[in-house]
Amino acid sequence: MTDLCLTPHLSAGQAEIGVPPEHDLAFEALSGAAPDRPRLYRGAEVLLDRPLADAVAERRDLTIAGSRYLLVEFPRLVAFETVSQALSRVVEVGLIPLLAHPERYQSCSPGAVRHWRQLGARMQIDAGTLRAHSDRGDRARQLVAEGLADILAGDNHGDVRSVQTGVAMLADHDGEAQAELLGTTNPLAILNDGDLTPVPPMELRVSWLARLRRLLEGGNDA
């Protein structure tokens, strides 16, 4: 791990005001105690509960390392059209929306993600969810398998979740090239405010446990 971007939660209304003073104080304390590596960067994870203000794009104090990329999220039960409109607004103000954990949203599907990507959004998959035996895990794996993911992240809230979980999982499925793009190449491109490299589709083998769960749930693709 060479680089780490800290993305504390904010609502769109809070983002309009700017970085909360307590975030500045926390980062100052952390920077003083942290080792040289990993290098620390700042950002925020913005809940788009209202249209994003122009000021967020103008200041660039909440985007990933001051880049064009803004990490955004929604409530779990958000509708497809609501996501589409909110992402379009982020693009309208001149930023690139990086949608956190799209697999969390019930409106998420490969077709929905293709539409959101066409609007200009990019997808950040929670690395730990790739191993989850759940509907959310199924959605995360499907996005990666169809080449619709752009980066992996560790949705860490002071626990042990790590990007390495997803990297190791992809390597287990002969996806070393995809793991490199999702875990290193594209994250560095974001930090450098560059363009992301498309990630090729890959085959993710279905485990016997996943097959059994689908059978028990009435699935017919086991």
mmCIF file with all atom_site columns, C-alpha atoms in Angstrom:
data_model
loop_
_atom_site.group_PDB
_atom_site.id
_atom_site.type_symbol
_atom_site.label_atom_id
_atom_site.label_alt_id
_atom_site.label_comp_id
_atom_site.label_asym_id
_atom_site.label_entity_id
_atom_site.label_seq_id
_atom_site.pdbx_PDB_ins_code
_atom_site.Cartn_x
_atom_site.Cartn_y
_atom_site.Cartn_z
_atom_site.occupancy
_atom_site.B_iso_or_equiv
_atom_site.pdbx_formal_charge
_atom_site.auth_seq_id
_atom_site.auth_comp_id
_atom_site.auth_asym_id
_atom_site.auth_atom_id
_atom_site.pdbx_PDB_model_num
ATOM 1   C CA . MET A 1 1   ? 0.000   0.000   0.000   1.00 0.00 ? 1   MET A CA 1
ATOM 2   C CA . THR A 1 2   ? 1.691   3.165   -1.213  1.00 0.00 ? 2   THR A CA 1
ATOM 3   C CA . ASP A 1 3   ? -1.107  5.749   -1.295  1.00 0.00 ? 3   ASP A CA 1
ATOM 4   C CA . LEU A 1 4   ? -4.202  6.218   0.831   1.00 0.00 ? 4   LEU A CA 1
ATOM 5   C CA . CYS A 1 5   ? -7.019  8.704   0.251   1.00 0.00 ? 5   CYS A CA 1
ATOM 6   C CA . LEU A 1 6   ? -9.169  9.554   3.265   1.00 0.00 ? 6   LEU A CA 1
ATOM 7   C CA . THR A 1 7   ? -12.827 10.127  2.382   1.00 0.00 ? 7   THR A CA 1
ATOM 8   C CA . PRO A 1 8   ? -14.938 11.020  5.447   1.00 0.00 ? 8   PRO A CA 1
ATOM 9   C CA . HIS A 1 9   ? -18.676 11.235  4.905   1.00 0.00 ? 9   HIS A CA 1
ATOM 10  C CA . LEU A 1 10  ? -20.466 14.492  4.098   1.00 0.00 ? 10  LEU A CA 1
ATOM 11  C CA . SER A 1 11  ? -23.894 15.346  2.766   1.00 0.00 ? 11  SER A CA 1
ATOM 12  C CA . ALA A 1 12  ? -24.232 17.483  -0.350  1.00 0.00 ? 12  ALA A CA 1
ATOM 13  C CA . GLY A 1 13  ? -25.444 20.345  1.827   1.00 0.00 ? 13  GLY A CA 1
ATOM 14  C CA . GLN A 1 14  ? -22.351 20.112  4.033   1.00 0.00 ? 14  GLN A CA 1
ATOM 15  C CA . ALA A 1 15  ? -20.151 19.867  0.939   1.00 0.00 ? 15  ALA A CA 1
ATOM 16  C CA . GLU A 1 16  ? -21.535 23.169  -0.293  1.00 0.00 ? 16  GLU A CA 1
ATOM 17  C CA . ILE A 1 17  ? -20.078 24.860  2.812   1.00 0.00 ? 17  ILE A CA 1
ATOM 18  C CA . GLY A 1 18  ? -16.676 23.180  2.474   1.00 0.00 ? 18  GLY A CA 1
ATOM 19  C CA . VAL A 1 19  ? -14.336 21.109  4.614   1.00 0.00 ? 19  VAL A CA 1
ATOM 20  C CA . PRO A 1 20  ? -15.535 20.960  8.237   1.00 0.00 ? 20  PRO A CA 1
ATOM 21  C CA . PRO A 1 21  ? -12.936 22.369  10.686  1.00 0.00 ? 21  PRO A CA 1
ATOM 22  C CA . GLU A 1 22  ? -12.913 19.096  12.628  1.00 0.00 ? 22  GLU A CA 1
ATOM 23  C CA . HIS A 1 23  ? -11.760 17.284  9.478   1.00 0.00 ? 23  HIS A CA 1
ATOM 24  C CA . ASP A 1 24  ? -8.826  19.679  9.134   1.00 0.00 ? 24  ASP A CA 1
ATOM 25  C CA . LEU A 1 25  ? -7.877  19.120  12.781  1.00 0.00 ? 25  LEU A CA 1
ATOM 26  C CA . ALA A 1 26  ? -8.129  15.343  12.437  1.00 0.00 ? 26  ALA A CA 1
ATOM 27  C CA . PHE A 1 27  ? -5.987  15.300  9.305   1.00 0.00 ? 27  PHE A CA 1
ATOM 28  C CA . GLU A 1 28  ? -3.379  17.546  10.930  1.00 0.00 ? 28  GLU A CA 1
ATOM 29  C CA . ALA A 1 29  ? -3.148  15.201  13.908  1.00 0.00 ? 29  ALA A CA 1
ATOM 30  C CA . LEU A 1 30  ? -2.966  12.114  11.707  1.00 0.00 ? 30  LEU A CA 1
ATOM 31  C CA . SER A 1 31  ? -0.309  13.609  9.430   1.00 0.00 ? 31  SER A CA 1
ATOM 32  C CA . GLY A 1 32  ? 1.856   14.414  12.414  1.00 0.00 ? 32  GLY A CA 1
ATOM 33  C CA . ALA A 1 33  ? 1.705   10.846  13.705  1.00 0.00 ? 33  ALA A CA 1
ATOM 34  C CA . ALA A 1 34  ? 1.702   8.889   10.451  1.00 0.00 ? 34  ALA A CA 1
ATOM 35  C CA . PRO A 1 35  ? 4.783   7.307   8.805   1.00 0.00 ? 35  PRO A CA 1
ATOM 36  C CA . ASP A 1 36  ? 6.045   8.457   5.404   1.00 0.00 ? 36  ASP A CA 1
ATOM 37  C CA . ARG A 1 37  ? 4.219   5.606   3.700   1.00 0.00 ? 37  ARG A CA 1
ATOM 38  C CA . PRO A 1 38  ? 1.502   5.250   2.726   1.00 0.00 ? 38  PRO A CA 1
ATOM 39  C CA . ARG A 1 39  ? 1.233   8.780   1.371   1.00 0.00 ? 39  ARG A CA 1
ATOM 40  C CA . LEU A 1 40  ? -1.964  10.421  2.613   1.00 0.00 ? 40  LEU A CA 1
ATOM 41  C CA . TYR A 1 41  ? -4.424  12.300  0.417   1.00 0.00 ? 41  TYR A CA 1
ATOM 42  C CA . ARG A 1 42  ? -7.713  13.955  1.209   1.00 0.00 ? 42  ARG A CA 1
ATOM 43  C CA . GLY A 1 43  ? -11.192 13.811  -0.237  1.00 0.00 ? 43  GLY A CA 1
ATOM 44  C CA . ALA A 1 44  ? -14.741 13.128  0.916   1.00 0.00 ? 44  ALA A CA 1
ATOM 45  C CA . GLU A 1 45  ? -17.573 10.693  0.265   1.00 0.00 ? 45  GLU A CA 1
ATOM 46  C CA . VAL A 1 46  ? -20.514 12.944  -0.545  1.00 0.00 ? 46  VAL A CA 1
ATOM 47  C CA . LEU A 1 47  ? -24.080 11.746  -0.073  1.00 0.00 ? 47  LEU A CA 1
ATOM 48  C CA . LEU A 1 48  ? -26.044 13.234  -2.957  1.00 0.00 ? 48  LEU A CA 1
ATOM 49  C CA . ASP A 1 49  ? -29.231 13.955  -1.038  1.00 0.00 ? 49  ASP A CA 1
ATOM 50  C CA . ARG A 1 50  ? -29.624 17.226  -2.967  1.00 0.00 ? 50  ARG A CA 1
ATOM 51  C CA . PRO A 1 51  ? -28.168 18.672  -6.200  1.00 0.00 ? 51  PRO A CA 1
ATOM 52  C CA . LEU A 1 52  ? -24.453 19.344  -5.962  1.00 0.00 ? 52  LEU A CA 1
ATOM 53  C CA . ALA A 1 53  ? -23.487 23.024  -5.724  1.00 0.00 ? 53  ALA A CA 1
ATOM 54  C CA . ASP A 1 54  ? -21.133 24.659  -8.229  1.00 0.00 ? 54  ASP A CA 1
ATOM 55  C CA . ALA A 1 55  ? -18.889 25.699  -5.333  1.00 0.00 ? 55  ALA A CA 1
ATOM 56  C CA . VAL A 1 56  ? -17.724 22.115  -4.770  1.00 0.00 ? 56  VAL A CA 1
ATOM 57  C CA . ALA A 1 57  ? -16.218 22.008  -8.260  1.00 0.00 ? 57  ALA A CA 1
ATOM 58  C CA . GLU A 1 58  ? -14.782 25.502  -7.984  1.00 0.00 ? 58  GLU A CA 1
ATOM 59  C CA . ARG A 1 59  ? -12.951 24.836  -4.697  1.00 0.00 ? 59  ARG A CA 1
ATOM 60  C CA . ARG A 1 60  ? -11.809 21.251  -5.347  1.00 0.00 ? 60  ARG A CA 1
ATOM 61  C CA . ASP A 1 61  ? -11.268 20.841  -1.591  1.00 0.00 ? 61  ASP A CA 1
ATOM 62  C CA . LEU A 1 62  ? -13.473 17.732  -1.326  1.00 0.00 ? 62  LEU A CA 1
ATOM 63  C CA . THR A 1 63  ? -12.537 15.935  -4.536  1.00 0.00 ? 63  THR A CA 1
ATOM 64  C CA . ILE A 1 64  ? -10.014 13.093  -4.530  1.00 0.00 ? 64  ILE A CA 1
ATOM 65  C CA . ALA A 1 65  ? -6.617  14.744  -3.976  1.00 0.00 ? 65  ALA A CA 1
ATOM 66  C CA . GLY A 1 66  ? -7.911  17.949  -5.581  1.00 0.00 ? 66  GLY A CA 1
ATOM 67  C CA . SER A 1 67  ? -8.649  16.154  -8.863  1.00 0.00 ? 67  SER A CA 1
ATOM 68  C CA . ARG A 1 68  ? -11.797 16.229  -10.985 1.00 0.00 ? 68  ARG A CA 1
ATOM 69  C CA . TYR A 1 69  ? -12.981 13.005  -9.332  1.00 0.00 ? 69  TYR A CA 1
ATOM 70  C CA . LEU A 1 70  ? -15.607 13.299  -6.596  1.00 0.00 ? 70  LEU A CA 1
ATOM 71  C CA . LEU A 1 71  ? -16.567 10.219  -4.592  1.00 0.00 ? 71  LEU A CA 1
ATOM 72  C CA . VAL A 1 72  ? -20.357 10.116  -4.233  1.00 0.00 ? 72  VAL A CA 1
ATOM 73  C CA . GLU A 1 73  ? -22.945 7.808   -2.708  1.00 0.00 ? 73  GLU A CA 1
ATOM 74  C CA . PHE A 1 74  ? -26.709 7.418   -2.263  1.00 0.00 ? 74  PHE A CA 1
ATOM 75  C CA . PRO A 1 75  ? -29.146 5.766   0.158   1.00 0.00 ? 75  PRO A CA 1
ATOM 76  C CA . ARG A 1 76  ? -29.458 2.040   -0.469  1.00 0.00 ? 76  ARG A CA 1
ATOM 77  C CA . LEU A 1 77  ? -33.014 2.168   -1.880  1.00 0.00 ? 77  LEU A CA 1
ATOM 78  C CA . VAL A 1 78  ? -32.386 5.023   -4.302  1.00 0.00 ? 78  VAL A CA 1
ATOM 79  C CA . ALA A 1 79  ? -34.189 4.868   -7.635  1.00 0.00 ? 79  ALA A CA 1
ATOM 80  C CA . PHE A 1 80  ? -32.341 4.494   -10.919 1.00 0.00 ? 80  PHE A CA 1
ATOM 81  C CA . GLU A 1 81  ? -33.584 7.822   -12.279 1.00 0.00 ? 81  GLU A CA 1
ATOM 82  C CA . THR A 1 82  ? -32.592 9.663   -9.094  1.00 0.00 ? 82  THR A CA 1
ATOM 83  C CA . VAL A 1 83  ? -29.045 8.354   -9.437  1.00 0.00 ? 83  VAL A CA 1
ATOM 84  C CA . SER A 1 84  ? -28.968 9.297   -13.113 1.00 0.00 ? 84  SER A CA 1
ATOM 85  C CA . GLN A 1 85  ? -30.100 12.864  -12.450 1.00 0.00 ? 85  GLN A CA 1
ATOM 86  C CA . ALA A 1 86  ? -27.683 13.386  -9.561  1.00 0.00 ? 86  ALA A CA 1
ATOM 87  C CA . LEU A 1 87  ? -24.702 12.011  -11.488 1.00 0.00 ? 87  LEU A CA 1
ATOM 88  C CA . SER A 1 88  ? -25.586 14.210  -14.451 1.00 0.00 ? 88  SER A CA 1
ATOM 89  C CA . ARG A 1 89  ? -25.517 17.230  -12.147 1.00 0.00 ? 89  ARG A CA 1
ATOM 90  C CA . VAL A 1 90  ? -22.000 16.353  -10.940 1.00 0.00 ? 90  VAL A CA 1
ATOM 91  C CA . VAL A 1 91  ? -20.841 16.165  -14.556 1.00 0.00 ? 91  VAL A CA 1
ATOM 92  C CA . GLU A 1 92  ? -22.627 19.440  -15.305 1.00 0.00 ? 92  GLU A CA 1
ATOM 93  C CA . VAL A 1 93  ? -20.550 21.327  -12.713 1.00 0.00 ? 93  VAL A CA 1
ATOM 94  C CA . GLY A 1 94  ? -17.326 19.981  -14.249 1.00 0.00 ? 94  GLY A CA 1
ATOM 95  C CA . LEU A 1 95  ? -16.469 16.989  -12.076 1.00 0.00 ? 95  LEU A CA 1
ATOM 96  C CA . ILE A 1 96  ? -16.294 13.244  -12.664 1.00 0.00 ? 96  ILE A CA 1
ATOM 97  C CA . PRO A 1 97  ? -18.566 11.339  -10.274 1.00 0.00 ? 97  PRO A CA 1
ATOM 98  C CA . LEU A 1 98  ? -16.926 8.249   -8.807  1.00 0.00 ? 98  LEU A CA 1
ATOM 99  C CA . LEU A 1 99  ? -19.849 6.186   -7.532  1.00 0.00 ? 99  LEU A CA 1
ATOM 100 C CA . ALA A 1 100 ? -18.998 4.395   -4.308  1.00 0.00 ? 100 ALA A CA 1
ATOM 101 C CA . HIS A 1 101 ? -20.164 0.792   -3.902  1.00 0.00 ? 101 HIS A CA 1
ATOM 102 C CA . PRO A 1 102 ? -22.773 0.742   -6.730  1.00 0.00 ? 102 PRO A CA 1
ATOM 103 C CA . GLU A 1 103 ? -23.423 -2.879  -5.829  1.00 0.00 ? 103 GLU A CA 1
ATOM 104 C CA . ARG A 1 104 ? -25.092 -1.634  -2.629  1.00 0.00 ? 104 ARG A CA 1
ATOM 105 C CA . TYR A 1 105 ? -28.017 -0.076  -4.490  1.00 0.00 ? 105 TYR A CA 1
ATOM 106 C CA . GLN A 1 106 ? -30.960 -2.239  -5.419  1.00 0.00 ? 106 GLN A CA 1
ATOM 107 C CA . SER A 1 107 ? -31.415 -0.200  -8.594  1.00 0.00 ? 107 SER A CA 1
ATOM 108 C CA . CYS A 1 108 ? -27.935 -1.301  -9.695  1.00 0.00 ? 108 CYS A CA 1
ATOM 109 C CA . SER A 1 109 ? -27.706 -3.659  -12.650 1.00 0.00 ? 109 SER A CA 1
ATOM 110 C CA . PRO A 1 110 ? -25.254 -3.984  -15.543 1.00 0.00 ? 110 PRO A CA 1
ATOM 111 C CA . GLY A 1 111 ? -27.687 -2.032  -17.726 1.00 0.00 ? 111 GLY A CA 1
ATOM 112 C CA . ALA A 1 112 ? -28.030 0.727   -15.134 1.00 0.00 ? 112 ALA A CA 1
ATOM 113 C CA . VAL A 1 113 ? -24.265 0.978   -14.685 1.00 0.00 ? 113 VAL A CA 1
ATOM 114 C CA . ARG A 1 114 ? -23.718 1.167   -18.430 1.00 0.00 ? 114 ARG A CA 1
ATOM 115 C CA . HIS A 1 115 ? -26.109 4.123   -18.501 1.00 0.00 ? 115 HIS A CA 1
ATOM 116 C CA . TRP A 1 116 ? -24.412 5.830   -15.538 1.00 0.00 ? 116 TRP A CA 1
ATOM 117 C CA . ARG A 1 117 ? -21.046 5.371   -17.198 1.00 0.00 ? 117 ARG A CA 1
ATOM 118 C CA . GLN A 1 118 ? -22.385 6.898   -20.410 1.00 0.00 ? 118 GLN A CA 1
ATOM 119 C CA . LEU A 1 119 ? -23.366 9.935   -18.351 1.00 0.00 ? 119 LEU A CA 1
ATOM 120 C CA . GLY A 1 120 ? -19.707 10.262  -17.322 1.00 0.00 ? 120 GLY A CA 1
ATOM 121 C CA . ALA A 1 121 ? -19.629 8.431   -13.984 1.00 0.00 ? 121 ALA A CA 1
ATOM 122 C CA . ARG A 1 122 ? -17.053 5.860   -12.946 1.00 0.00 ? 122 ARG A CA 1
ATOM 123 C CA . MET A 1 123 ? -17.523 2.923   -10.576 1.00 0.00 ? 123 MET A CA 1
ATOM 124 C CA . GLN A 1 124 ? -15.712 2.138   -7.319  1.00 0.00 ? 124 GLN A CA 1
ATOM 125 C CA . ILE A 1 125 ? -16.363 -1.422  -6.142  1.00 0.00 ? 125 ILE A CA 1
ATOM 126 C CA . ASP A 1 126 ? -15.983 -2.368  -2.485  1.00 0.00 ? 126 ASP A CA 1
ATOM 127 C CA . ALA A 1 127 ? -13.170 -4.919  -2.546  1.00 0.00 ? 127 ALA A CA 1
ATOM 128 C CA . GLY A 1 128 ? -14.503 -6.916  0.389   1.00 0.00 ? 128 GLY A CA 1
ATOM 129 C CA . THR A 1 129 ? -17.940 -7.307  -1.180  1.00 0.00 ? 129 THR A CA 1
ATOM 130 C CA . LEU A 1 130 ? -16.433 -9.333  -4.023  1.00 0.00 ? 130 LEU A CA 1
ATOM 131 C CA . ARG A 1 131 ? -16.204 -12.283 -1.617  1.00 0.00 ? 131 ARG A CA 1
ATOM 132 C CA . ALA A 1 132 ? -19.629 -11.732 -0.022  1.00 0.00 ? 132 ALA A CA 1
ATOM 133 C CA . HIS A 1 133 ? -22.244 -14.479 -0.391  1.00 0.00 ? 133 HIS A CA 1
ATOM 134 C CA . SER A 1 134 ? -25.148 -12.095 -0.858  1.00 0.00 ? 134 SER A CA 1
ATOM 135 C CA . ASP A 1 135 ? -27.101 -10.239 -3.527  1.00 0.00 ? 135 ASP A CA 1
ATOM 136 C CA . ARG A 1 136 ? -24.713 -7.340  -3.058  1.00 0.00 ? 136 ARG A CA 1
ATOM 137 C CA . GLY A 1 137 ? -21.773 -9.658  -3.634  1.00 0.00 ? 137 GLY A CA 1
ATOM 138 C CA . ASP A 1 138 ? -23.432 -11.056 -6.750  1.00 0.00 ? 138 ASP A CA 1
ATOM 139 C CA . ARG A 1 139 ? -23.863 -7.550  -8.141  1.00 0.00 ? 139 ARG A CA 1
ATOM 140 C CA . ALA A 1 140 ? -20.252 -6.606  -7.393  1.00 0.00 ? 140 ALA A CA 1
ATOM 141 C CA . ARG A 1 141 ? -18.919 -9.725  -9.102  1.00 0.00 ? 141 ARG A CA 1
ATOM 142 C CA . GLN A 1 142 ? -21.185 -9.184  -12.107 1.00 0.00 ? 142 GLN A CA 1
ATOM 143 C CA . LEU A 1 143 ? -19.926 -5.627  -12.594 1.00 0.00 ? 143 LEU A CA 1
ATOM 144 C CA . VAL A 1 144 ? -16.305 -6.782  -12.486 1.00 0.00 ? 144 VAL A CA 1
ATOM 145 C CA . ALA A 1 145 ? -17.011 -9.769  -14.735 1.00 0.00 ? 145 ALA A CA 1
ATOM 146 C CA . GLU A 1 146 ? -18.627 -7.527  -17.365 1.00 0.00 ? 146 GLU A CA 1
ATOM 147 C CA . GLY A 1 147 ? -15.846 -4.934  -17.289 1.00 0.00 ? 147 GLY A CA 1
ATOM 148 C CA . LEU A 1 148 ? -17.994 -2.233  -15.678 1.00 0.00 ? 148 LEU A CA 1
ATOM 149 C CA . ALA A 1 149 ? -15.806 -1.534  -12.632 1.00 0.00 ? 149 ALA A CA 1
ATOM 150 C CA . ASP A 1 150 ? -13.070 1.113   -12.608 1.00 0.00 ? 150 ASP A CA 1
ATOM 151 C CA . ILE A 1 151 ? -11.349 0.840   -9.220  1.00 0.00 ? 151 ILE A CA 1
ATOM 152 C CA . LEU A 1 152 ? -11.431 -1.207  -6.027  1.00 0.00 ? 152 LEU A CA 1
ATOM 153 C CA . ALA A 1 153 ? -11.555 0.383   -2.594  1.00 0.00 ? 153 ALA A CA 1
ATOM 154 C CA . GLY A 1 154 ? -11.490 -0.782  1.000   1.00 0.00 ? 154 GLY A CA 1
ATOM 155 C CA . ASP A 1 155 ? -14.687 0.582   2.564   1.00 0.00 ? 155 ASP A CA 1
ATOM 156 C CA . ASN A 1 156 ? -12.840 0.786   5.849   1.00 0.00 ? 156 ASN A CA 1
ATOM 157 C CA . HIS A 1 157 ? -14.419 2.415   8.892   1.00 0.00 ? 157 HIS A CA 1
ATOM 158 C CA . GLY A 1 158 ? -11.676 1.661   11.401  1.00 0.00 ? 158 GLY A CA 1
ATOM 159 C CA . ASP A 1 159 ? -11.829 -2.096  10.754  1.00 0.00 ? 159 ASP A CA 1
ATOM 160 C CA . VAL A 1 160 ? -9.819  -4.662  8.794   1.00 0.00 ? 160 VAL A CA 1
ATOM 161 C CA . ARG A 1 161 ? -11.403 -4.210  5.343   1.00 0.00 ? 161 ARG A CA 1
ATOM 162 C CA . SER A 1 162 ? -8.760  -3.814  2.679   1.00 0.00 ? 162 SER A CA 1
ATOM 163 C CA . VAL A 1 163 ? -8.304  -3.514  -1.082  1.00 0.00 ? 163 VAL A CA 1
ATOM 164 C CA . GLN A 1 164 ? -6.095  -6.591  -0.857  1.00 0.00 ? 164 GLN A CA 1
ATOM 165 C CA . THR A 1 165 ? -9.181  -8.764  -0.285  1.00 0.00 ? 165 THR A CA 1
ATOM 166 C CA . GLY A 1 166 ? -10.484 -7.993  -3.754  1.00 0.00 ? 166 GLY A CA 1
ATOM 167 C CA . VAL A 1 167 ? -7.067  -8.117  -5.406  1.00 0.00 ? 167 VAL A CA 1
ATOM 168 C CA . ALA A 1 168 ? -6.468  -11.600 -4.003  1.00 0.00 ? 168 ALA A CA 1
ATOM 169 C CA . MET A 1 169 ? -9.928  -12.743 -5.064  1.00 0.00 ? 169 MET A CA 1
ATOM 170 C CA . LEU A 1 170 ? -9.368  -11.616 -8.665  1.00 0.00 ? 170 LEU A CA 1
ATOM 171 C CA . ALA A 1 171 ? -5.960  -13.297 -8.721  1.00 0.00 ? 171 ALA A CA 1
ATOM 172 C CA . ASP A 1 172 ? -7.648  -16.533 -7.629  1.00 0.00 ? 172 ASP A CA 1
ATOM 173 C CA . HIS A 1 173 ? -9.721  -16.274 -10.822 1.00 0.00 ? 173 HIS A CA 1
ATOM 174 C CA . ASP A 1 174 ? -6.744  -15.583 -13.105 1.00 0.00 ? 174 ASP A CA 1
ATOM 175 C CA . GLY A 1 175 ? -7.577  -11.882 -13.141 1.00 0.00 ? 175 GLY A CA 1
ATOM 176 C CA . GLU A 1 176 ? -4.149  -10.466 -12.344 1.00 0.00 ? 176 GLU A CA 1
ATOM 177 C CA . ALA A 1 177 ? -4.405  -7.928  -15.179 1.00 0.00 ? 177 ALA A CA 1
ATOM 178 C CA . GLN A 1 178 ? -7.800  -6.730  -13.962 1.00 0.00 ? 178 GLN A CA 1
ATOM 179 C CA . ALA A 1 179 ? -6.540  -6.583  -10.376 1.00 0.00 ? 179 ALA A CA 1
ATOM 180 C CA . GLU A 1 180 ? -3.612  -4.390  -11.452 1.00 0.00 ? 180 GLU A CA 1
ATOM 181 C CA . LEU A 1 181 ? -5.917  -1.982  -13.269 1.00 0.00 ? 181 LEU A CA 1
ATOM 182 C CA . LEU A 1 182 ? -8.521  -1.860  -10.498 1.00 0.00 ? 182 LEU A CA 1
ATOM 183 C CA . GLY A 1 183 ? -6.097  -1.759  -7.581  1.00 0.00 ? 183 GLY A CA 1
ATOM 184 C CA . THR A 1 184 ? -3.131  0.257   -8.870  1.00 0.00 ? 184 THR A CA 1
ATOM 185 C CA . THR A 1 185 ? -3.298  1.758   -12.366 1.00 0.00 ? 185 THR A CA 1
ATOM 186 C CA . ASN A 1 186 ? -6.669  3.486   -12.183 1.00 0.00 ? 186 ASN A CA 1
ATOM 187 C CA . PRO A 1 187 ? -6.406  4.640   -8.555  1.00 0.00 ? 187 PRO A CA 1
ATOM 188 C CA . LEU A 1 188 ? -3.068  6.312   -9.403  1.00 0.00 ? 188 LEU A CA 1
ATOM 189 C CA . ALA A 1 189 ? -4.655  7.887   -12.465 1.00 0.00 ? 189 ALA A CA 1
ATOM 190 C CA . ILE A 1 190 ? -7.324  9.434   -10.238 1.00 0.00 ? 190 ILE A CA 1
ATOM 191 C CA . LEU A 1 191 ? -4.705  10.819  -7.849  1.00 0.00 ? 191 LEU A CA 1
ATOM 192 C CA . ASN A 1 192 ? -2.940  12.334  -10.882 1.00 0.00 ? 192 ASN A CA 1
ATOM 193 C CA . ASP A 1 193 ? -6.231  13.670  -12.308 1.00 0.00 ? 193 ASP A CA 1
ATOM 194 C CA . GLY A 1 194 ? -5.775  11.517  -15.394 1.00 0.00 ? 194 GLY A CA 1
ATOM 195 C CA . ASP A 1 195 ? -8.014  9.328   -17.517 1.00 0.00 ? 195 ASP A CA 1
ATOM 196 C CA . LEU A 1 196 ? -8.904  5.809   -16.443 1.00 0.00 ? 196 LEU A CA 1
ATOM 197 C CA . THR A 1 197 ? -8.015  2.696   -18.397 1.00 0.00 ? 197 THR A CA 1
ATOM 198 C CA . PRO A 1 198 ? -10.975 0.449   -19.323 1.00 0.00 ? 198 PRO A CA 1
ATOM 199 C CA . VAL A 1 199 ? -10.883 -2.836  -17.425 1.00 0.00 ? 199 VAL A CA 1
ATOM 200 C CA . PRO A 1 200 ? -11.472 -5.909  -19.602 1.00 0.00 ? 200 PRO A CA 1
ATOM 201 C CA . PRO A 1 201 ? -14.259 -8.348  -18.724 1.00 0.00 ? 201 PRO A CA 1
ATOM 202 C CA . MET A 1 202 ? -13.233 -11.557 -17.009 1.00 0.00 ? 202 MET A CA 1
ATOM 203 C CA . GLU A 1 203 ? -14.711 -14.871 -16.020 1.00 0.00 ? 203 GLU A CA 1
ATOM 204 C CA . LEU A 1 204 ? -15.467 -15.296 -12.331 1.00 0.00 ? 204 LEU A CA 1
ATOM 205 C CA . ARG A 1 205 ? -16.042 -18.920 -11.459 1.00 0.00 ? 205 ARG A CA 1
ATOM 206 C CA . VAL A 1 206 ? -19.064 -19.565 -9.231  1.00 0.00 ? 206 VAL A CA 1
ATOM 207 C CA . SER A 1 207 ? -18.197 -21.343 -5.975  1.00 0.00 ? 207 SER A CA 1
ATOM 208 C CA . TRP A 1 208 ? -20.129 -24.365 -4.762  1.00 0.00 ? 208 TRP A CA 1
ATOM 209 C CA . LEU A 1 209 ? -21.399 -22.288 -1.821  1.00 0.00 ? 209 LEU A CA 1
ATOM 210 C CA . ALA A 1 210 ? -22.807 -19.649 -4.150  1.00 0.00 ? 210 ALA A CA 1
ATOM 211 C CA . ARG A 1 211 ? -24.427 -22.351 -6.290  1.00 0.00 ? 211 ARG A CA 1
ATOM 212 C CA . LEU A 1 212 ? -26.018 -23.878 -3.195  1.00 0.00 ? 212 LEU A CA 1
ATOM 213 C CA . ARG A 1 213 ? -27.325 -20.505 -2.027  1.00 0.00 ? 213 ARG A CA 1
ATOM 214 C CA . ARG A 1 214 ? -28.885 -19.827 -5.411  1.00 0.00 ? 214 ARG A CA 1
ATOM 215 C CA . LEU A 1 215 ? -30.548 -23.246 -5.365  1.00 0.00 ? 215 LEU A CA 1
ATOM 216 C CA . LEU A 1 216 ? -31.979 -22.613 -1.903  1.00 0.00 ? 216 LEU A CA 1
ATOM 217 C CA . GLU A 1 217 ? -33.254 -19.216 -3.042  1.00 0.00 ? 217 GLU A CA 1
ATOM 218 C CA . GLY A 1 218 ? -34.971 -20.764 -6.033  1.00 0.00 ? 218 GLY A CA 1
ATOM 219 C CA . GLY A 1 219 ? -32.411 -19.790 -8.679  1.00 0.00 ? 219 GLY A CA 1
ATOM 220 C CA . ASN A 1 220 ? -32.174 -21.834 -11.852 1.00 0.00 ? 220 ASN A CA 1
ATOM 221 C CA . ASP A 1 221 ? -28.614 -20.962 -12.939 1.00 0.00 ? 221 ASP A CA 1
ATOM 222 C CA . ALA A 1 222 ? -26.766 -23.414 -10.710 1.00 0.00 ? 222 ALA A CA 1
#
